[in-house]
Amino acid sequence: AQRVTQPEKLLSVFKGAPVELKCNYSYSGSPELFWYVQYSRQRLQLLLRHISRESIKGFTADLNKGETSFHLKKPFAQEEDSAMYYCALSKTSYDKVIFGPGTSLSVIP
Amino acid sequence: EAGVVQSPRYKIIEKKQPVAFWCNPISGHNTLYWYLQNLGQGPELLIRYENEEAVDDSQLPKDRFSAERLKGVDSTLKIQPAELGDSAVYLCASSSGSGGNNEQFFGPGTRLTVL
């Protein structure tokens, strides 16, 4: 069965410092991977997906099939990045999405 | 555009009472999802609809939970009877599904408290 793990429940970094939110998955095939974000008092929303290979709000994520990881990175954290981040996996574009438990990021001014 | 609409936003009931949640997806979105989110956890899929057909309800506790999506637009999720452990946030999401695009757009959720 597919599974997504996010080892850190809480992550605190100082403004301007690099940030990395870890995500590992278990799936033998080639999944689609996503990062969803929920800012305070807002809805859960898509941040980025690996197939688009975009940088959104300065965030990037690289799929490492060898390590089955999809870590989210940003070189310089901003206060507005404070939010709950969920890594998610789908077997194909037509399959259900499985979410990880989430990491709460707090950027300290 | 309002996005995915859910009501009510909050609901407090006593155990053994019935409760229903309503969801209106984004116009034109054929795929609709109901998720359960417990405190400190990610969303867990309860049921997924493609138009009016439930294509994945394997995680729906069918002894007490039911859902419907008549006419393939709005959807209702019902719990009868509610138990203490059902206290959680119930999220509805929709996606267009066209071209394999499964980006999901979430509603604000309904926070259920069972006393």
PDB file of N, CA and C in Angstrom, chain B residues 42-93:
ATOM      1  N   GLY B  42      -3.077  14.238   8.474  1.00  0.00           N
ATOM      2  CA  GLY B  42      -3.457  14.673   7.146  1.00  0.00           C
ATOM      3  C   GLY B  42      -4.856  14.189   6.798  1.00  0.00           C
ATOM      4  N   PRO B  43      -5.429  14.742   5.747  1.00  0.00           N
ATOM      5  CA  PRO B  43      -6.757  14.291   5.312  1.00  0.00           C
ATOM      6  C   PRO B  43      -6.725  12.826   4.885  1.00  0.00           C
ATOM      7  N   GLU B  44      -7.789  12.115   5.219  1.00  0.00           N
ATOM      8  CA  GLU B  44      -7.939  10.715   4.817  1.00  0.00           C
ATOM      9  C   GLU B  44      -9.212  10.592   3.983  1.00  0.00           C
ATOM     10  N   LEU B  45      -9.076  10.000   2.819  1.00  0.00           N
ATOM     11  CA  LEU B  45     -10.216   9.905   1.915  1.00  0.00           C
ATOM     12  C   LEU B  45     -11.304   8.995   2.472  1.00  0.00           C
ATOM     13  N   LEU B  46     -12.532   9.503   2.435  1.00  0.00           N
ATOM     14  CA  LEU B  46     -13.689   8.679   2.788  1.00  0.00           C
ATOM     15  C   LEU B  46     -14.356   8.125   1.538  1.00  0.00           C
ATOM     16  N   ILE B  47     -14.576   9.013   0.557  1.00  0.00           N
ATOM     17  CA  ILE B  47     -15.275   8.598  -0.650  1.00  0.00           C
ATOM     18  C   ILE B  47     -14.926   9.554  -1.779  1.00  0.00           C
ATOM     19  N   ARG B  48     -14.870   8.998  -2.994  1.00  0.00           N
ATOM     20  CA  ARG B  48     -14.606   9.809  -4.186  1.00  0.00           C
ATOM     21  C   ARG B  48     -15.682   9.532  -5.219  1.00  0.00           C
ATOM     22  N   TYR B  49     -16.203  10.602  -5.780  1.00  0.00           N
ATOM     23  CA  TYR B  49     -17.230  10.509  -6.817  1.00  0.00           C
ATOM     24  C   TYR B  49     -16.677  10.974  -8.162  1.00  0.00           C
ATOM     25  N   GLU B  50     -17.034  10.265  -9.194  1.00  0.00           N
ATOM     26  CA  GLU B  50     -16.879  10.743 -10.562  1.00  0.00           C
ATOM     27  C   GLU B  50     -18.299  10.970 -11.065  1.00  0.00           C
ATOM     28  N   ASN B  51     -18.661  12.229 -11.216  1.00  0.00           N
ATOM     29  CA  ASN B  51     -20.058  12.592 -11.478  1.00  0.00           C
ATOM     30  C   ASN B  51     -20.913  12.021 -10.338  1.00  0.00           C
ATOM     31  N   GLU B  52     -21.927  11.239 -10.646  1.00  0.00           N
ATOM     32  CA  GLU B  52     -22.769  10.749  -9.552  1.00  0.00           C
ATOM     33  C   GLU B  52     -22.357   9.359  -9.055  1.00  0.00           C
ATOM     34  N   GLU B  53     -21.310   8.810  -9.631  1.00  0.00           N
ATOM     35  CA  GLU B  53     -20.886   7.462  -9.270  1.00  0.00           C
ATOM     36  C   GLU B  53     -19.787   7.479  -8.214  1.00  0.00           C
ATOM     37  N   ALA B  54     -19.989   6.723  -7.158  1.00  0.00           N
ATOM     38  CA  ALA B  54     -18.956   6.563  -6.136  1.00  0.00           C
ATOM     39  C   ALA B  54     -17.935   5.561  -6.639  1.00  0.00           C
ATOM     40  N   VAL B  55     -16.742   6.029  -7.001  1.00  0.00           N
ATOM     41  CA  VAL B  55     -15.730   5.152  -7.597  1.00  0.00           C
ATOM     42  C   VAL B  55     -14.760   4.598  -6.560  1.00  0.00           C
ATOM     43  N   ASP B  56     -14.740   5.188  -5.370  1.00  0.00           N
ATOM     44  CA  ASP B  56     -13.879   4.685  -4.306  1.00  0.00           C
ATOM     45  C   ASP B  56     -14.537   5.016  -2.968  1.00  0.00           C
ATOM     46  N   ASP B  57     -15.136   4.035  -2.353  1.00  0.00           N
ATOM     47  CA  ASP B  57     -15.726   4.237  -1.020  1.00  0.00           C
ATOM     48  C   ASP B  57     -15.185   3.195  -0.049  1.00  0.00           C
ATOM     49  N   SER B  58     -14.001   2.695  -0.344  1.00  0.00           N
ATOM     50  CA  SER B  58     -13.443   1.615   0.462  1.00  0.00           C
ATOM     51  C   SER B  58     -13.137   2.031   1.897  1.00  0.00           C
ATOM     52  N   GLN B  59     -12.922   3.328   2.113  1.00  0.00           N
ATOM     53  CA  GLN B  59     -12.593   3.807   3.457  1.00  0.00           C
ATOM     54  C   GLN B  59     -13.797   4.370   4.203  1.00  0.00           C
ATOM     55  N   LEU B  60     -14.958   4.284   3.604  1.00  0.00           N
ATOM     56  CA  LEU B  60     -16.171   4.810   4.240  1.00  0.00           C
ATOM     57  C   LEU B  60     -16.761   3.755   5.183  1.00  0.00           C
ATOM     58  N   PRO B  61     -16.880   4.082   6.475  1.00  0.00           N
ATOM     59  CA  PRO B  61     -17.489   3.110   7.421  1.00  0.00           C
ATOM     60  C   PRO B  61     -18.980   3.004   7.149  1.00  0.00           C
ATOM     61  N   LYS B  62     -19.347   2.017   6.396  1.00  0.00           N
ATOM     62  CA  LYS B  62     -20.702   1.983   5.859  1.00  0.00           C
ATOM     63  C   LYS B  62     -21.775   1.635   6.885  1.00  0.00           C
ATOM     64  N   ASP B  63     -21.346   1.197   8.061  1.00  0.00           N
ATOM     65  CA  ASP B  63     -22.360   0.898   9.065  1.00  0.00           C
ATOM     66  C   ASP B  63     -23.031   2.169   9.586  1.00  0.00           C
ATOM     67  N   ARG B  64     -22.302   3.285   9.536  1.00  0.00           N
ATOM     68  CA  ARG B  64     -22.877   4.526  10.069  1.00  0.00           C
ATOM     69  C   ARG B  64     -22.761   5.714   9.122  1.00  0.00           C
ATOM     70  N   PHE B  65     -21.895   5.617   8.142  1.00  0.00           N
ATOM     71  CA  PHE B  65     -21.683   6.726   7.207  1.00  0.00           C
ATOM     72  C   PHE B  65     -22.373   6.416   5.876  1.00  0.00           C
ATOM     73  N   SER B  66     -22.934   7.449   5.288  1.00  0.00           N
ATOM     74  CA  SER B  66     -23.480   7.327   3.942  1.00  0.00           C
ATOM     75  C   SER B  66     -23.254   8.633   3.206  1.00  0.00           C
ATOM     76  N   ALA B  67     -23.232   8.548   1.895  1.00  0.00           N
ATOM     77  CA  ALA B  67     -23.024   9.745   1.092  1.00  0.00           C
ATOM     78  C   ALA B  67     -23.820   9.612  -0.190  1.00  0.00           C
ATOM     79  N   GLU B  68     -24.149  10.747  -0.740  1.00  0.00           N
ATOM     80  CA  GLU B  68     -24.823  10.736  -2.035  1.00  0.00           C
ATOM     81  C   GLU B  68     -24.431  11.974  -2.824  1.00  0.00           C
ATOM     82  N   ARG B  69     -24.512  11.836  -4.123  1.00  0.00           N
ATOM     83  CA  ARG B  69     -24.221  12.960  -5.013  1.00  0.00           C
ATOM     84  C   ARG B  69     -25.219  12.875  -6.164  1.00  0.00           C
ATOM     85  N   LEU B  70     -26.420  13.247  -5.842  1.00  0.00           N
ATOM     86  CA  LEU B  70     -27.483  13.209  -6.828  1.00  0.00           C
ATOM     87  C   LEU B  70     -27.203  14.242  -7.913  1.00  0.00           C
ATOM     88  N   LYS B  71     -27.455  13.865  -9.148  1.00  0.00           N
ATOM     89  CA  LYS B  71     -27.280  14.747 -10.303  1.00  0.00           C
ATOM     90  C   LYS B  71     -25.829  15.140 -10.523  1.00  0.00           C
ATOM     91  N   GLY B  72     -24.929  14.526  -9.790  1.00  0.00           N
ATOM     92  CA  GLY B  72     -23.517  14.745 -10.047  1.00  0.00           C
ATOM     93  C   GLY B  72     -22.995  16.123  -9.716  1.00  0.00           C
ATOM     94  N   VAL B  73     -23.692  16.848  -8.828  1.00  0.00           N
ATOM     95  CA  VAL B  73     -23.207  18.185  -8.476  1.00  0.00           C
ATOM     96  C   VAL B  73     -22.979  18.233  -6.965  1.00  0.00           C
ATOM     97  N   ASP B  74     -23.999  18.678  -6.217  1.00  0.00           N
ATOM     98  CA  ASP B  74     -23.874  18.751  -4.766  1.00  0.00           C
ATOM     99  C   ASP B  74     -23.765  17.362  -4.160  1.00  0.00           C
ATOM    100  N   SER B  75     -23.198  17.346  -2.970  1.00  0.00           N
ATOM    101  CA  SER B  75     -23.082  16.071  -2.267  1.00  0.00           C
ATOM    102  C   SER B  75     -23.404  16.243  -0.793  1.00  0.00           C
ATOM    103  N   THR B  76     -23.906  15.184  -0.202  1.00  0.00           N
ATOM    104  CA  THR B  76     -24.203  15.169   1.229  1.00  0.00           C
ATOM    105  C   THR B  76     -23.534  13.959   1.873  1.00  0.00           C
ATOM    106  N   LEU B  77     -22.910  14.192   2.991  1.00  0.00           N
ATOM    107  CA  LEU B  77     -22.308  13.124   3.792  1.00  0.00           C
ATOM    108  C   LEU B  77     -23.082  13.045   5.109  1.00  0.00           C
ATOM    109  N   LYS B  78     -23.497  11.849   5.465  1.00  0.00           N
ATOM    110  CA  LYS B  78     -24.306  11.680   6.669  1.00  0.00           C
ATOM    111  C   LYS B  78     -23.658  10.680   7.618  1.00  0.00           C
ATOM    112  N   ILE B  79     -23.831  10.953   8.901  1.00  0.00           N
ATOM    113  CA  ILE B  79     -23.406  10.015   9.936  1.00  0.00           C
ATOM    114  C   ILE B  79     -24.622   9.735  10.822  1.00  0.00           C
ATOM    115  N   GLN B  80     -24.917   8.449  10.975  1.00  0.00           N
ATOM    116  CA  GLN B  80     -26.055   8.092  11.821  1.00  0.00           C
ATOM    117  C   GLN B  80     -25.873   6.671  12.367  1.00  0.00           C
ATOM    118  N   PRO B  81     -25.696   6.529  13.663  1.00  0.00           N
ATOM    119  CA  PRO B  81     -25.601   7.577  14.677  1.00  0.00           C
ATOM    120  C   PRO B  81     -24.142   8.011  14.867  1.00  0.00           C
ATOM    121  N   ALA B  82     -23.941   9.240  15.311  1.00  0.00           N
ATOM    122  CA  ALA B  82     -22.587   9.732  15.537  1.00  0.00           C
ATOM    123  C   ALA B  82     -22.011   9.150  16.828  1.00  0.00           C
ATOM    124  N   GLU B  83     -20.706   8.929  16.822  1.00  0.00           N
ATOM    125  CA  GLU B  83     -19.985   8.455  17.997  1.00  0.00           C
ATOM    126  C   GLU B  83     -18.941   9.500  18.397  1.00  0.00           C
ATOM    127  N   LEU B  84     -18.463   9.381  19.620  1.00  0.00           N
ATOM    128  CA  LEU B  84     -17.483  10.354  20.127  1.00  0.00           C
ATOM    129  C   LEU B  84     -16.267  10.447  19.207  1.00  0.00           C
ATOM    130  N   GLY B  85     -15.849   9.302  18.678  1.00  0.00           N
ATOM    131  CA  GLY B  85     -14.663   9.265  17.826  1.00  0.00           C
ATOM    132  C   GLY B  85     -14.849   9.903  16.466  1.00  0.00           C
ATOM    133  N   ASP B  86     -16.056  10.323  16.152  1.00  0.00           N
ATOM    134  CA  ASP B  86     -16.293  10.975  14.865  1.00  0.00           C
ATOM    135  C   ASP B  86     -15.939  12.459  14.903  1.00  0.00           C
ATOM    136  N   SER B  87     -15.609  12.967  16.066  1.00  0.00           N
ATOM    137  CA  SER B  87     -15.214  14.374  16.175  1.00  0.00           C
ATOM    138  C   SER B  87     -13.966  14.602  15.330  1.00  0.00           C
ATOM    139  N   ALA B  88     -14.080  15.503  14.367  1.00  0.00           N
ATOM    140  CA  ALA B  88     -13.004  15.742  13.409  1.00  0.00           C
ATOM    141  C   ALA B  88     -13.442  16.855  12.474  1.00  0.00           C
ATOM    142  N   VAL B  89     -12.571  17.184  11.529  1.00  0.00           N
ATOM    143  CA  VAL B  89     -12.940  18.102  10.451  1.00  0.00           C
ATOM    144  C   VAL B  89     -13.250  17.274   9.214  1.00  0.00           C
ATOM    145  N   TYR B  90     -14.372  17.560   8.588  1.00  0.00           N
ATOM    146  CA  TYR B  90     -14.771  16.868   7.372  1.00  0.00           C
ATOM    147  C   TYR B  90     -14.583  17.835   6.206  1.00  0.00           C
ATOM    148  N   LEU B  91     -13.697  17.432   5.311  1.00  0.00           N
ATOM    149  CA  LEU B  91     -13.341  18.271   4.174  1.00  0.00           C
ATOM    150  C   LEU B  91     -13.966  17.745   2.897  1.00  0.00           C
ATOM    151  N   CYS B  92     -14.413  18.665   2.077  1.00  0.00           N
ATOM    152  CA  CYS B  92     -14.870  18.331   0.740  1.00  0.00           C
ATOM    153  C   CYS B  92     -13.899  18.978  -0.246  1.00  0.00           C
ATOM    154  N   ALA B  93     -13.622  18.295  -1.318  1.00  0.00           N
ATOM    155  CA  ALA B  93     -12.743  18.825  -2.353  1.00  0.00           C
ATOM    156  C   ALA B  93     -13.295  18.442  -3.716  1.00  0.00           C
TER     157      ALA B  93
END
